[in-house]
Tab-separated table of C-alpha atoms in Angstrom:
chain	number	residue	atom	x	y	z
A	1	MET	CA	-43.784	-78.611	-15.478
A	2	ALA	CA	-45.404	-78.559	-18.857
A	3	ALA	CA	-43.702	-76.498	-21.453
A	4	THR	CA	-45.709	-73.934	-23.100
A	5	ALA	CA	-44.951	-71.499	-25.936
A	6	MET	CA	-43.769	-68.070	-24.968
A	7	ASP	CA	-43.169	-64.836	-26.534
A	8	HIS	CA	-39.846	-64.564	-28.154
A	9	ASP	CA	-39.363	-60.842	-26.626
A	10	GLY	CA	-40.082	-61.323	-23.009
A	11	GLY	CA	-40.413	-64.789	-21.082
A	12	GLU	CA	-40.288	-64.963	-17.346
A	13	VAL	CA	-37.012	-64.248	-15.771
A	14	VAL	CA	-35.052	-67.265	-14.458
A	15	THR	CA	-32.127	-67.645	-12.132
A	16	PRO	CA	-29.340	-70.214	-12.298
A	17	GLY	CA	-30.562	-73.627	-11.225
A	18	GLU	CA	-34.019	-73.135	-11.966
A	19	LEU	CA	-36.018	-75.722	-13.766
A	20	LEU	CA	-36.857	-74.821	-17.348
A	21	GLY	CA	-38.409	-78.151	-18.468
A	22	ASN	CA	-38.027	-81.884	-18.855
A	23	SER	CA	-36.209	-83.931	-21.578
A	24	SER	CA	-38.620	-82.932	-24.145
A	25	LEU	CA	-36.797	-79.815	-24.562
A	26	LEU	CA	-33.390	-79.102	-25.899
A	27	ALA	CA	-30.862	-77.064	-23.735
A	28	GLY	CA	-29.755	-74.240	-25.734
A	29	LEU	CA	-27.705	-71.067	-24.665
A	30	GLY	CA	-27.659	-70.364	-21.103
A	31	ALA	CA	-29.131	-73.521	-20.130
A	32	TYR	CA	-28.044	-77.094	-19.396
A	33	ALA	CA	-29.307	-80.621	-19.214
A	34	ASP	CA	-29.227	-82.297	-15.941
A	35	GLY	CA	-30.431	-85.904	-16.135
A	36	ARG	CA	-34.174	-85.489	-17.422
A	37	CYS	CA	-34.109	-81.897	-16.541
A	38	VAL	CA	-33.185	-78.768	-18.215
A	39	ARG	CA	-32.018	-75.882	-15.991
A	40	ALA	CA	-30.929	-72.402	-16.487
A	41	SER	CA	-27.271	-71.593	-16.000
A	42	ILE	CA	-27.515	-67.737	-16.140
A	43	THR	CA	-29.999	-64.968	-15.032
A	44	GLY	CA	-32.234	-63.899	-17.887
A	45	HIS	CA	-35.306	-64.432	-19.740
A	46	ARG	CA	-36.670	-67.807	-20.699
A	47	ARG	CA	-37.209	-68.424	-24.398
A	48	LEU	CA	-38.443	-71.144	-26.562
A	49	VAL	CA	-37.328	-71.681	-30.066
A	50	PRO	CA	-39.238	-73.994	-32.355
A	51	PRO	CA	-37.454	-76.722	-34.216
A	52	PRO	CA	-36.128	-75.759	-37.554
A	53	PRO	CA	-38.603	-77.103	-40.177
A	54	GLY	CA	-37.567	-80.552	-41.618
A	55	SER	CA	-35.075	-81.529	-38.766
A	56	THR	CA	-35.303	-84.904	-37.637
A	57	ASP	CA	-35.498	-83.938	-33.829
A	58	GLN	CA	-38.884	-82.314	-33.462
A	59	ARG	CA	-38.085	-81.019	-29.763
A	60	SER	CA	-38.017	-77.295	-29.144
A	61	THR	CA	-35.026	-75.633	-27.880
A	62	VAL	CA	-35.040	-73.578	-24.471
A	63	GLU	CA	-32.613	-70.969	-23.945
A	64	VAL	CA	-32.045	-68.059	-21.596
A	65	VAL	CA	-31.175	-64.554	-23.053
A	66	GLY	CA	-29.154	-62.982	-20.259
A	67	HIS	CA	-29.796	-59.453	-19.791
A	68	LYS	CA	-26.017	-59.185	-18.680
A	69	ALA	CA	-23.794	-61.819	-20.146
A	70	HIS	CA	-20.345	-61.867	-19.032
A	71	GLY	CA	-17.474	-59.803	-21.157
A	72	ALA	CA	-16.777	-61.282	-24.578
A	73	VAL	CA	-14.279	-63.986	-24.818
A	74	PRO	CA	-12.492	-65.118	-27.954
A	75	GLN	CA	-13.836	-68.368	-29.373
A	76	PRO	CA	-12.337	-70.331	-32.115
A	77	GLY	CA	-14.098	-69.150	-35.402
A	78	SER	CA	-15.071	-65.515	-34.122
A	79	VAL	CA	-13.873	-62.359	-35.815
A	80	VAL	CA	-12.108	-59.927	-33.598
A	81	ILE	CA	-10.501	-56.441	-34.094
A	82	ALA	CA	-7.137	-56.372	-32.537
A	83	ARG	CA	-4.309	-53.780	-32.264
A	84	VAL	CA	-0.886	-54.983	-33.472
A	85	THR	CA	1.570	-54.541	-30.440
A	86	LYS	CA	4.833	-56.082	-31.670
A	87	VAL	CA	6.101	-57.244	-34.957
A	88	MET	CA	8.782	-59.888	-35.315
A	89	ALA	CA	10.412	-61.935	-38.133
A	90	ARG	CA	7.894	-64.760	-37.885
A	91	MET	CA	4.786	-63.749	-36.033
A	92	ALA	CA	3.104	-60.407	-34.844
A	93	SER	CA	1.582	-59.824	-31.537
A	94	ALA	CA	-1.746	-58.206	-30.984
A	95	ASP	CA	-4.226	-57.265	-28.145
A	96	ILE	CA	-7.735	-58.308	-28.852
A	97	MET	CA	-10.044	-55.326	-28.298
A	98	CYS	CA	-13.319	-56.431	-29.779
A	99	VAL	CA	-15.008	-59.976	-30.328
A	100	ASP	CA	-17.745	-60.153	-33.036
A	101	SER	CA	-18.718	-56.507	-32.467
A	102	LYS	CA	-18.700	-56.675	-28.669
A	103	ALA	CA	-15.863	-54.999	-26.776
A	104	VAL	CA	-13.928	-56.985	-24.315
A	105	LYS	CA	-13.466	-55.696	-20.614
A	106	GLU	CA	-9.927	-56.823	-20.487
A	107	LYS	CA	-7.447	-57.356	-23.223
A	108	PHE	CA	-6.546	-60.629	-24.594
A	109	THR	CA	-3.277	-61.237	-26.130
A	110	GLY	CA	-3.413	-62.791	-29.968
A	111	MET	CA	-0.764	-63.854	-32.049
A	112	ILE	CA	-0.583	-63.933	-35.978
A	113	ARG	CA	1.929	-66.375	-37.168
A	114	GLN	CA	3.975	-65.978	-40.568
A	115	GLN	CA	1.913	-68.972	-42.175
A	116	ASP	CA	-1.553	-67.304	-41.182
A	117	VAL	CA	-0.923	-63.953	-42.809
A	118	ARG	CA	-2.389	-64.745	-46.229
A	119	ALA	CA	-3.505	-67.501	-48.320
A	120	THR	CA	-1.012	-67.539	-51.312
A	121	GLU	CA	2.768	-67.406	-51.165
A	122	ILE	CA	2.968	-68.305	-47.563
A	123	ASP	CA	6.665	-69.064	-47.893
A	124	LYS	CA	7.325	-65.517	-49.004
A	125	VAL	CA	5.484	-63.456	-46.301
A	126	ASP	CA	7.519	-60.671	-44.963
A	127	MET	CA	6.188	-59.590	-41.510
A	128	PHE	CA	7.445	-56.296	-41.495
A	129	GLN	CA	5.574	-55.354	-44.943
A	130	SER	CA	2.307	-56.984	-43.417
A	131	TYR	CA	1.962	-55.169	-40.087
A	132	ARG	CA	3.222	-52.228	-38.195
A	133	PRO	CA	2.920	-51.797	-34.324
A	134	GLY	CA	-0.278	-49.657	-33.777
A	135	ASP	CA	-2.115	-51.141	-36.671
A	136	ILE	CA	-5.878	-52.144	-36.373
A	137	VAL	CA	-6.388	-55.448	-37.876
A	138	ARG	CA	-9.478	-57.637	-38.214
A	139	ALA	CA	-8.722	-61.311	-37.800
A	140	LEU	CA	-10.190	-64.647	-37.274
A	141	VAL	CA	-9.420	-66.792	-34.142
A	142	LEU	CA	-7.810	-69.995	-35.334
A	143	SER	CA	-7.650	-71.772	-32.038
A	144	LEU	CA	-7.133	-71.161	-28.262
A	145	GLY	CA	-3.439	-71.164	-29.156
A	146	ASP	CA	-0.963	-71.796	-26.050
A	147	ALA	CA	-0.762	-70.389	-22.813
A	148	ARG	CA	0.184	-66.948	-23.906
A	149	ALA	CA	-1.737	-65.873	-27.015
A	150	TYR	CA	-4.618	-66.936	-29.203
A	151	TYR	CA	-3.791	-67.933	-32.748
A	152	LEU	CA	-5.381	-65.506	-34.920
A	153	SER	CA	-5.529	-65.551	-38.919
A	154	THR	CA	-5.487	-62.851	-41.768
A	155	ALA	CA	-5.674	-65.313	-44.656
A	156	GLN	CA	-9.026	-63.978	-46.107
A	157	ASN	CA	-9.778	-61.194	-48.382
A	158	GLU	CA	-11.912	-59.388	-45.579
A	159	LEU	CA	-9.300	-59.760	-43.085
A	160	GLY	CA	-6.264	-57.726	-42.575
A	161	VAL	CA	-5.375	-54.138	-41.558
A	162	VAL	CA	-8.490	-51.934	-41.394
A	163	SER	CA	-6.730	-48.980	-39.903
A	164	ALA	CA	-3.306	-47.621	-39.782
A	165	GLN	CA	-1.211	-44.677	-39.294
A	166	SER	CA	2.008	-43.801	-41.451
A	167	ILE	CA	5.439	-42.936	-40.123
A	168	THR	CA	4.715	-39.299	-40.561
A	169	GLY	CA	1.464	-39.564	-38.622
A	170	GLY	CA	-1.091	-39.246	-41.215
A	171	THR	CA	-3.958	-41.663	-41.809
A	172	LEU	CA	-3.300	-44.350	-44.399
A	173	VAL	CA	-5.838	-44.888	-47.073
A	174	PRO	CA	-6.105	-48.676	-48.627
A	175	ILE	CA	-5.240	-48.560	-52.273
A	176	SER	CA	-4.766	-52.087	-53.043
A	177	TRP	CA	-4.781	-55.446	-51.038
A	178	THR	CA	-0.955	-55.028	-50.349
A	179	GLU	CA	-0.623	-51.300	-50.266
A	180	MET	CA	-1.876	-48.093	-48.278
A	181	GLN	CA	-1.073	-44.479	-49.063
A	182	CYS	CA	-0.641	-41.751	-46.575
A	183	GLU	CA	-3.028	-38.833	-46.678
A	184	LEU	CA	-0.627	-36.173	-45.953
A	185	THR	CA	2.563	-37.111	-47.833
A	186	GLY	CA	1.325	-39.704	-50.421
A	187	GLN	CA	3.793	-42.113	-49.176
A	188	ILE	CA	3.215	-45.554	-50.064
A	189	GLU	CA	3.474	-48.190	-47.310
A	190	GLN	CA	3.037	-52.083	-47.547
A	191	ARG	CA	0.271	-53.662	-45.549
A	192	LYS	CA	-1.998	-56.744	-45.670
A	193	VAL	CA	-5.084	-54.612	-46.224
A	194	ALA	CA	-8.636	-55.832	-45.449
A	195	LYS	CA	-10.918	-55.892	-48.307
A	196	VAL	CA	-13.383	-52.875	-47.833
A	197	GLU	CA	-17.091	-53.747	-47.547
B	1	MET	CA	-14.452	-68.876	67.984
B	2	SER	CA	-14.306	-65.609	66.249
B	3	ALA	CA	-10.422	-65.638	66.718
B	4	ALA	CA	-10.205	-69.183	65.374
B	5	ALA	CA	-12.049	-68.151	62.290
B	6	ALA	CA	-9.899	-65.164	61.777
B	7	ALA	CA	-6.820	-67.375	62.412
B	8	THR	CA	-7.961	-69.959	59.481
B	9	ASP	CA	-8.762	-66.922	57.149
B	10	GLY	CA	-5.412	-65.720	57.558
B	11	THR	CA	-4.402	-66.620	53.726
B	12	TYR	CA	-7.633	-64.772	52.526
B	13	SER	CA	-7.026	-62.817	49.140
B	14	PRO	CA	-9.560	-60.755	47.534
B	15	ALA	CA	-8.313	-61.309	43.966
B	16	ALA	CA	-8.660	-65.207	44.642
B	17	ALA	CA	-12.036	-64.806	45.933
B	18	ALA	CA	-13.055	-62.505	42.912
B	19	GLY	CA	-11.530	-65.191	40.587
B	20	GLU	CA	-13.308	-67.949	42.253
B	21	LYS	CA	-16.517	-66.032	41.971
B	22	ARG	CA	-15.992	-65.496	38.340
B	23	ARG	CA	-15.067	-69.114	37.639
B	24	GLU	CA	-18.281	-70.143	39.372
B	25	ARG	CA	-20.422	-67.735	37.386
B	26	LYS	CA	-18.894	-68.826	34.231
B	27	GLU	CA	-19.575	-72.579	35.080
B	28	GLU	CA	-23.109	-71.665	35.986
B	29	LEU	CA	-23.699	-69.902	32.725
B	30	ARG	CA	-22.061	-72.574	30.732
B	31	ARG	CA	-24.758	-75.268	32.520
B	32	HIS	CA	-27.306	-72.858	31.640
B	33	LEU	CA	-26.532	-72.652	28.207
B	34	ALA	CA	-26.128	-76.428	27.901
B	35	GLU	CA	-29.126	-77.719	29.517
B	36	ASP	CA	-31.841	-75.081	29.543
B	37	ALA	CA	-33.954	-75.815	26.502
B	38	ASP	CA	-35.515	-72.395	26.195
B	39	TRP	CA	-33.301	-69.479	26.818
B	40	PRO	CA	-33.587	-66.358	24.775
B	41	ARG	CA	-30.661	-65.315	22.691
B	42	ALA	CA	-28.699	-62.120	23.229
B	43	ASP	CA	-30.592	-60.454	20.390
B	44	GLY	CA	-33.981	-61.827	20.993
B	45	ARG	CA	-33.815	-64.519	18.195
B	46	SER	CA	-35.039	-68.166	18.842
B	47	PHE	CA	-32.658	-71.108	18.235
B	48	HIS	CA	-33.610	-71.456	14.894
B	49	ASP	CA	-33.826	-67.803	13.607
B	50	CYS	CA	-31.383	-66.266	11.247
B	51	ARG	CA	-30.350	-62.707	11.617
B	52	PRO	CA	-32.058	-60.044	9.320
B	53	ALA	CA	-30.444	-60.206	5.884
B	54	PHE	CA	-30.055	-57.647	3.222
B	55	MET	CA	-28.504	-58.369	0.010
B	56	GLN	CA	-27.920	-56.183	-3.193
B	57	THR	CA	-25.971	-56.648	-6.615
B	58	GLY	CA	-23.821	-54.195	-8.431
B	59	PRO	CA	-22.194	-52.215	-5.817
B	60	THR	CA	-18.998	-52.414	-7.436
B	61	THR	CA	-19.263	-50.551	-10.972
B	62	ALA	CA	-15.736	-51.472	-12.225
B	63	ALA	CA	-16.387	-55.190	-11.643
B	64	SER	CA	-18.079	-57.393	-14.044
B	65	GLY	CA	-20.299	-58.601	-11.096
B	66	SER	CA	-20.576	-57.719	-7.559
B	67	ALA	CA	-22.833	-58.062	-4.525
B	68	TYR	CA	-23.175	-56.597	-1.026
B	69	ALA	CA	-24.453	-58.609	1.941
B	70	GLU	CA	-25.419	-57.783	5.358
B	71	PHE	CA	-26.404	-60.327	8.180
B	72	GLY	CA	-26.916	-58.731	11.364
B	73	LYS	CA	-23.518	-56.992	11.972
B	74	THR	CA	-21.678	-58.782	9.430
B	75	LYS	CA	-20.752	-56.848	6.148
B	76	VAL	CA	-19.424	-58.335	3.354
B	77	ILE	CA	-18.810	-57.081	-0.265
B	78	VAL	CA	-17.744	-59.377	-3.095
B	79	SER	CA	-16.399	-58.366	-6.519
B	80	VAL	CA	-16.212	-60.590	-9.745
B	81	PHE	CA	-13.687	-59.966	-12.595
B	82	GLY	CA	-13.495	-61.772	-15.754
B	83	PRO	CA	-13.662	-64.062	-17.636
B	84	ARG	CA	-10.124	-62.371	-18.356
B	85	GLU	CA	-6.757	-63.540	-19.545
B	86	SER	CA	-4.687	-65.577	-17.059
B	87	LYS	CA	-1.405	-64.461	-16.094
B	88	LYS	CA	1.701	-65.719	-18.236
B	89	ALA	CA	2.911	-67.714	-15.521
B	90	MET	CA	0.000	-70.088	-15.678
B	91	LEU	CA	0.027	-73.013	-17.800
B	92	TYR	CA	-2.295	-73.676	-20.519
B	93	SER	CA	-5.667	-74.982	-19.263
B	94	ASP	CA	-8.569	-76.433	-21.222
B	95	THR	CA	-11.026	-75.234	-18.528
B	96	GLY	CA	-11.143	-72.033	-16.717
B	97	ARG	CA	-9.754	-70.980	-13.671
B	98	LEU	CA	-11.435	-69.711	-10.507
B	99	ASN	CA	-9.292	-67.631	-8.122
B	100	CYS	CA	-10.675	-66.575	-4.676
B	101	ASN	CA	-9.472	-64.135	-2.261
B	102	VAL	CA	-10.909	-63.150	1.110
B	103	SER	CA	-9.535	-60.053	2.947
B	104	TYR	CA	-10.712	-58.327	6.086
B	105	THR	CA	-10.545	-54.683	6.277
B	106	THR	CA	-8.446	-53.190	9.503
B	107	PHE	CA	-11.745	-51.958	11.073
B	108	ALA	CA	-13.479	-55.151	10.647
B	109	THR	CA	-12.789	-56.760	13.971
B	110	PRO	CA	-13.341	-55.046	17.337
B	111	ILE	CA	-9.526	-55.242	17.912
B	112	ARG	CA	-7.898	-53.260	14.939
B	113	GLY	CA	-6.040	-55.607	12.733
B	114	GLN	CA	-3.576	-55.680	9.972
B	115	GLY	CA	-6.148	-56.261	7.105
B	116	MET	CA	-4.702	-59.254	6.077
B	117	ASP	CA	-5.701	-61.803	3.479
B	118	ASN	CA	-7.202	-64.797	4.917
B	119	LYS	CA	-5.777	-67.904	3.323
B	120	GLU	CA	-7.696	-70.492	4.875
B	121	TYR	CA	-11.260	-68.784	4.094
B	122	SER	CA	-10.167	-68.053	0.503
B	123	ALA	CA	-9.376	-71.866	0.178
B	124	MET	CA	-12.700	-72.547	1.551
B	125	LEU	CA	-14.536	-70.099	-0.654
B	126	HIS	CA	-12.780	-71.551	-3.745
B	127	LYS	CA	-13.934	-75.136	-2.711
B	128	ALA	CA	-17.333	-74.092	-2.196
B	129	LEU	CA	-17.830	-72.508	-5.607
B	130	GLU	CA	-15.722	-74.401	-7.875
B	131	GLY	CA	-18.532	-77.275	-7.822
B	132	ALA	CA	-20.983	-74.650	-8.957
B	133	VAL	CA	-19.250	-72.763	-11.615
B	134	MET	CA	-19.109	-74.145	-15.339
B	135	LEU	CA	-15.390	-74.029	-15.832
B	136	HIS	CA	-15.623	-75.624	-19.167
B	137	THR	CA	-17.630	-72.573	-20.589
B	138	PHE	CA	-14.485	-70.161	-20.503
B	139	PRO	CA	-11.314	-72.194	-21.579
B	140	LYS	CA	-7.970	-70.648	-20.945
B	141	THR	CA	-9.337	-67.676	-19.015
B	142	THR	CA	-9.511	-66.887	-15.342
B	143	VAL	CA	-12.572	-65.401	-13.081
B	144	ASP	CA	-11.261	-63.672	-10.018
B	145	VAL	CA	-13.582	-63.533	-7.082
B	146	PHE	CA	-12.553	-60.919	-4.364
B	147	ALA	CA	-14.420	-60.846	-1.055
B	148	LEU	CA	-13.964	-58.139	1.445
B	149	VAL	CA	-15.312	-58.275	4.946
B	150	LEU	CA	-16.216	-54.900	6.035
B	151	GLU	CA	-17.349	-55.789	9.482
B	152	SER	CA	-16.971	-59.205	11.254
B	153	GLY	CA	-19.909	-59.954	13.315
B	154	GLY	CA	-19.956	-63.698	13.286
B	155	SER	CA	-20.533	-66.432	10.721
B	156	ASP	CA	-18.437	-64.618	8.069
B	157	LEU	CA	-17.669	-67.345	5.830
B	158	PRO	CA	-21.107	-68.690	4.905
B	159	ILE	CA	-22.113	-65.081	4.385
B	160	ILE	CA	-19.089	-64.740	2.141
B	161	ILE	CA	-20.014	-67.871	0.140
B	162	SER	CA	-23.531	-66.917	-0.484
B	163	CYS	CA	-22.751	-63.226	-1.319
B	164	ALA	CA	-19.947	-64.537	-3.777
B	165	SER	CA	-22.595	-66.814	-5.423
B	166	LEU	CA	-24.788	-63.764	-5.863
B	167	ALA	CA	-21.904	-61.862	-7.474
B	168	LEU	CA	-21.010	-64.764	-10.008
B	169	ALA	CA	-24.714	-64.811	-11.057
B	170	ASP	CA	-24.601	-60.954	-11.224
B	171	ALA	CA	-21.468	-61.363	-13.631
B	172	GLY	CA	-23.256	-63.545	-15.975
B	173	ILE	CA	-20.864	-66.444	-15.266
B	174	MET	CA	-22.490	-69.790	-16.176
B	175	ILE	CA	-23.195	-71.860	-12.781
B	176	TYR	CA	-25.046	-74.822	-12.157
B	177	ASP	CA	-27.035	-73.362	-9.293
B	178	LEU	CA	-26.767	-70.708	-6.696
B	179	VAL	CA	-24.586	-71.544	-3.756
B	180	THR	CA	-25.965	-70.582	-0.319
B	181	SER	CA	-24.218	-71.471	2.905
B	182	VAL	CA	-25.412	-71.326	6.590
B	183	SER	CA	-23.788	-72.430	9.784
B	184	VAL	CA	-24.890	-73.706	13.133
B	185	SER	CA	-23.394	-73.839	16.597
B	186	CYS	CA	-23.882	-76.438	19.284
B	187	PHE	CA	-24.473	-75.748	22.908
B	188	GLY	CA	-24.559	-79.139	24.673
B	189	LYS	CA	-27.944	-80.421	23.615
B	190	ASN	CA	-29.080	-77.177	21.877
B	191	ILE	CA	-28.391	-76.453	18.065
B	192	ILE	CA	-28.505	-72.587	17.210
B	193	ILE	CA	-28.449	-71.234	13.606
B	194	ASP	CA	-26.534	-68.206	12.315
B	195	PRO	CA	-24.406	-67.718	15.362
B	196	THR	CA	-23.035	-64.325	16.300
B	197	SER	CA	-19.323	-63.514	17.285
B	198	ASP	CA	-20.241	-63.768	21.050
B	199	GLU	CA	-22.066	-67.204	20.370
B	200	GLU	CA	-19.322	-68.543	18.506
B	201	ALA	CA	-16.958	-67.662	21.226
B	202	TRP	CA	-18.975	-69.878	23.598
B	203	GLN	CA	-19.765	-72.687	21.412
B	204	ASP	CA	-18.975	-76.502	21.703
B	205	GLY	CA	-18.789	-77.298	18.026
B	206	SER	CA	-19.979	-75.697	14.707
B	207	ILE	CA	-21.168	-77.090	11.530
B	208	MET	CA	-21.060	-75.102	8.068
B	209	VAL	CA	-23.004	-76.239	5.004
B	210	ALA	CA	-22.669	-74.787	1.571
B	211	TYR	CA	-25.386	-76.115	-0.674
B	212	MET	CA	-27.071	-75.863	-4.032
B	213	PRO	CA	-30.863	-76.022	-3.089
B	214	ALA	CA	-32.195	-76.778	-6.775
B	215	ARG	CA	-29.954	-79.521	-7.368
B	216	LYS	CA	-29.984	-80.703	-3.672
B	217	GLU	CA	-26.108	-81.019	-3.669
B	218	ILE	CA	-23.662	-79.904	-0.791
B	219	THR	CA	-20.499	-78.230	-2.295
B	220	GLN	CA	-18.702	-78.124	1.210
B	221	LEU	CA	-19.064	-79.321	4.705
B	222	THR	CA	-17.049	-78.046	7.281
B	223	LEU	CA	-17.294	-79.635	11.099
B	224	THR	CA	-15.563	-78.505	14.390
B	225	GLY	CA	-15.832	-79.443	17.840
B	226	GLU	CA	-17.741	-82.398	19.326
B	227	TRP	CA	-20.666	-83.970	17.625
B	228	SER	CA	-22.824	-87.020	17.856
B	229	ASP	CA	-24.076	-88.677	14.824
B	230	GLY	CA	-27.535	-87.920	15.271
B	231	LYS	CA	-26.955	-84.296	15.961
B	232	ILE	CA	-24.784	-83.857	12.865
B	233	THR	CA	-27.824	-85.257	10.919
B	234	ASN	CA	-30.108	-82.938	12.553
B	235	ALA	CA	-27.798	-79.936	12.154
B	236	VAL	CA	-27.148	-80.619	8.467
B	237	GLU	CA	-30.727	-80.842	7.775
B	238	LEU	CA	-31.549	-77.730	9.708
B	239	CYS	CA	-28.538	-75.915	7.392
B	240	MET	CA	-30.193	-77.237	4.250
B	241	ASP	CA	-33.269	-76.118	5.053
B	242	ALA	CA	-32.123	-72.543	5.802
B	243	CYS	CA	-30.051	-72.683	2.594
B	244	SER	CA	-33.070	-73.198	0.543
B	245	LYS	CA	-34.848	-70.143	2.293
B	246	LEU	CA	-31.750	-68.148	1.654
B	247	CYS	CA	-31.716	-69.102	-2.107
B	248	ASP	CA	-35.275	-67.945	-2.615
B	249	ILE	CA	-34.157	-64.372	-1.354
B	250	LEU	CA	-31.231	-64.579	-3.813
B	251	ARG	CA	-33.346	-65.535	-6.698
B	252	GLU	CA	-35.653	-62.741	-5.658
B	253	ARG	CA	-32.955	-60.213	-5.665
B	254	LEU	CA	-31.589	-61.393	-9.039
B	255	LYS	CA	-34.933	-61.224	-10.582
B	256	ASP	CA	-35.393	-57.718	-9.312
B	257	ALA	CA	-32.121	-56.640	-10.776
B	258	ALA	CA	-32.871	-58.275	-14.122
B	259	SER	CA	-36.248	-56.454	-14.486
B	260	LEU	CA	-34.620	-53.276	-13.324
B	261	ALA	CA	-31.960	-53.307	-16.142
B	262	GLU	CA	-34.777	-53.045	-19.029
């Protein structure tokens, strides 16, 4: 089967196991190499991506764009939105709700350890002044973690609490990277605040 | 003479005679099934015809993927959930997990049952599917496959396997190939494909093959009863051929669903 250039928008629909090409192509997303063949692993449209200019490997990449990929799964390096569920002295537990702007179908448990809250003064981090239960945080997945939770990190300027409520129930507005102020009462509360974009 | 005959028939019993007649009739039918080369099946099919099939994706909206299949009187619905978080009791795993559960409804069999889970079928379904699913693509998470038999009309497990494969593809789980499955029954010298419940009750043996047609790999082979070597080879080849044809139907169904989604 000779590989021909196809439109980026709509190639033919392929199903798992179908032949996409031979070893003159690289297997991209939704495809896998099987000996000297490249086969599809999901249902979707076949797409051919030209090699980037100047690369040593001049083979095109064939990939399958699934019309219905399975629900988002946290991967190391992805940015997630999570809701803090429990705060302890050395860590905070959070439910991951979004992965890279895609909602998860069922929650995954994440954990923010004390040493991953911020990049500076790691030994002086007070968990209770960084997060509260119910806060919405943006975090980076460090690793798959252990059997119970993914390890998350907010040790960057853009990561941290993005939405929170005060003790009295009002919305908290960020005023610095460590403080938020209540809209209703003006009370200032300590949080690890994400940088507003 | 007639008095002597009456005397010798003194031990005559109507039940015994009826039983004897029934045994003779049964023996004659078995001989007929085993030796005759061309008898019509009860539903009019020839030896190598499958039952009419209907398959559809997406009947369960709450699931990540689902599929419904009918083969003659057998009706199966499969739902796939995940990849989702593994239970806390499970240890950490670098690869994903595949859980399979097969259950029958209370009204699935002619005699009303308890609607119990079928542990043996669940294990066999798992064995058939785990060779096809790319477990390394969802580490630390779990994919759950639930199969529910709404009506049992024979050859239940092969239909469950084919339907589960369709549901996994519908869910977007990465798989090496679609898995299709077909079973055959042995009657003496004859091999019939896709047996019904009545035929399964009378068979001398059966073979079930779960097959990945594009890769030409068998993920499961189950043998019961008595088979000679040559007949096994013929039966397996017959199953593989039927699996390839069934896989074409599955691919058509998936492509239709993909086209409709846009």
